[in-house]
Amino acid sequence: MKSSQSSAQWKRTPLILSFADNPKFTETYGFAGNSGHVNLEGQLMRRPESTARTVYIFMHPTSVLHLLPMPVALADAGLDVLCAASRYPRNDAALIQEKVAIDLGKWIAYARTELGYEKVVLLGWSGGGSLSLFYQAQAETPTITHTPAGDPVDLVGAALQPADGVIFIAAHLSRAETLTEWLDPSVTNELDPDNRDPELDIYSPDCPNQPPYSTEFVARFRAAQVARNRRITQWAQNKLAELKAAGGVEQERAFVVHRTMCDVRWFDPAVDPSERRVGWSYMGDPRAVNVGPVGLARYTTLRSWLSQWSYDESNAKGPLNAAKIHRTPILLIENTADEAVPSTHNPAIFAALATPDKEYVRLEGATHYYLGQPELLARCINSVVGWSRRKGLLVP
């Protein structure tokens, strides 16, 4: 979505943030991965004459967000927006969530010390929602010193600065929990995705279970999804232990996760009712995405699986971290026709938030990207601005 005002009223300023890092295992491709430094890129979107003392920071674990409708619309509204990338832009194959939290902390400190902002508001959109909760929980009360794989990553000593407010918008529970709800439970052999349980293969015309699904079948389907995630987790843990015991140069391994876009809610509107389009996902026909090359967790590593995709081991699960946030004002915005976020996710996050300073907004009919919905996008921006002013976060 191209802004008609952007070229005339606000400008994009490229930013580069670099800091020392000496990982035992290189998980980023290129010069930055083995130069002893992490190099982060971002874009500051602001009007040249701006004197704003508040900045809204977007970060997604793996995406770059500066061309999406939400940050552009905020810049159009006259707000200063920083779209900050992690060390894993456009590639989550070896992503470690704990290191993404460190990257976000570096950006927040940079916004305050180098850019001079007094107030920082995290705007967690889509996959950035659970990241914002994870970050804020560790900034309020840091506890993590190791990744789920046991590698050192000291969030306690990282001196993460809490944001002044968090906005959770069009966002799911977490990467681990969402993937689990989308895993194809019919897969019985991870090395042969064509080896499937016909009772659970809901995309097959020969599957005896077709929509509308029974309550008993949905429960069985969900349990099989969790079981598959746990089988992969156990395999990853065992393989890591084998590699460590062997003591050779191979201390990490990449692997493929097949069929990761399968959910009963997409073809039976009675399961998790919402205004989303039946038979569709945010990436298109879920039956095609399920077997395509760009599904969630399609290509990953042992350590990355445990950190970002494991249902039991990931530290970045949304409700888990929402329950650890006690002091921060939170605004949660639900898009009721969101193709990417199940309707159960936002209420679950809101209920889990420990902070008493929380507000909930429902945008009826809004989709994930607001494509073709300028009025709903405007309502979203108005909610952000109005809440920011009420909370004293929008410093002129």
PDB file of C-alpha atoms in Angstrom, residues 189-191 227-243 250 252-257 300-306 310 313:
ATOM      1  CA  ASN A 189       7.025 -40.049   9.294  1.00  0.00           C
ATOM      2  CA  GLU A 190       8.948 -36.762   9.215  1.00  0.00           C
ATOM      3  CA  LEU A 191      11.247 -38.137   6.505  1.00  0.00           C
ATOM      4  CA  ALA A 227       1.977 -34.791  19.777  1.00  0.00           C
ATOM      5  CA  ARG A 228       3.681 -34.170  16.435  1.00  0.00           C
ATOM      6  CA  ASN A 229       5.322 -30.999  17.737  1.00  0.00           C
ATOM      7  CA  ARG A 230       6.559 -32.922  20.768  1.00  0.00           C
ATOM      8  CA  ARG A 231       7.971 -35.728  18.614  1.00  0.00           C
ATOM      9  CA  ILE A 232      10.004 -33.208  16.626  1.00  0.00           C
ATOM     10  CA  THR A 233      11.141 -31.531  19.841  1.00  0.00           C
ATOM     11  CA  GLN A 234      12.268 -34.833  21.314  1.00  0.00           C
ATOM     12  CA  TRP A 235      14.132 -35.711  18.134  1.00  0.00           C
ATOM     13  CA  ALA A 236      15.849 -32.294  18.123  1.00  0.00           C
ATOM     14  CA  GLN A 237      16.911 -32.669  21.739  1.00  0.00           C
ATOM     15  CA  ASN A 238      18.217 -36.187  21.149  1.00  0.00           C
ATOM     16  CA  LYS A 239      20.134 -35.148  18.040  1.00  0.00           C
ATOM     17  CA  LEU A 240      21.730 -32.198  19.829  1.00  0.00           C
ATOM     18  CA  ALA A 241      22.810 -34.509  22.637  1.00  0.00           C
ATOM     19  CA  GLU A 242      24.308 -36.921  20.091  1.00  0.00           C
ATOM     20  CA  LEU A 243      26.259 -34.161  18.358  1.00  0.00           C
ATOM     21  CA  GLU A 250      29.154 -30.783  13.626  1.00  0.00           C
ATOM     22  CA  GLU A 252      24.142 -28.101  14.675  1.00  0.00           C
ATOM     23  CA  ARG A 253      21.914 -29.549  11.987  1.00  0.00           C
ATOM     24  CA  ALA A 254      19.292 -28.174   9.628  1.00  0.00           C
ATOM     25  CA  PHE A 255      16.149 -30.072   8.699  1.00  0.00           C
ATOM     26  CA  VAL A 256      12.830 -29.715   6.858  1.00  0.00           C
ATOM     27  CA  VAL A 257       9.425 -29.732   8.531  1.00  0.00           C
ATOM     28  CA  THR A 300      14.894 -24.846  10.461  1.00  0.00           C
ATOM     29  CA  THR A 301      17.678 -26.048  12.748  1.00  0.00           C
ATOM     30  CA  LEU A 302      17.804 -27.996  15.988  1.00  0.00           C
ATOM     31  CA  ARG A 303      18.428 -24.945  18.151  1.00  0.00           C
ATOM     32  CA  SER A 304      15.995 -22.748  16.272  1.00  0.00           C
ATOM     33  CA  TRP A 305      13.225 -25.324  16.541  1.00  0.00           C
ATOM     34  CA  LEU A 306      13.609 -25.423  20.314  1.00  0.00           C
ATOM     35  CA  SER A 310       8.711 -25.984  20.179  1.00  0.00           C
ATOM     36  CA  GLU A 313      10.403 -25.430  25.138  1.00  0.00           C
TER      37      GLU A 313
END
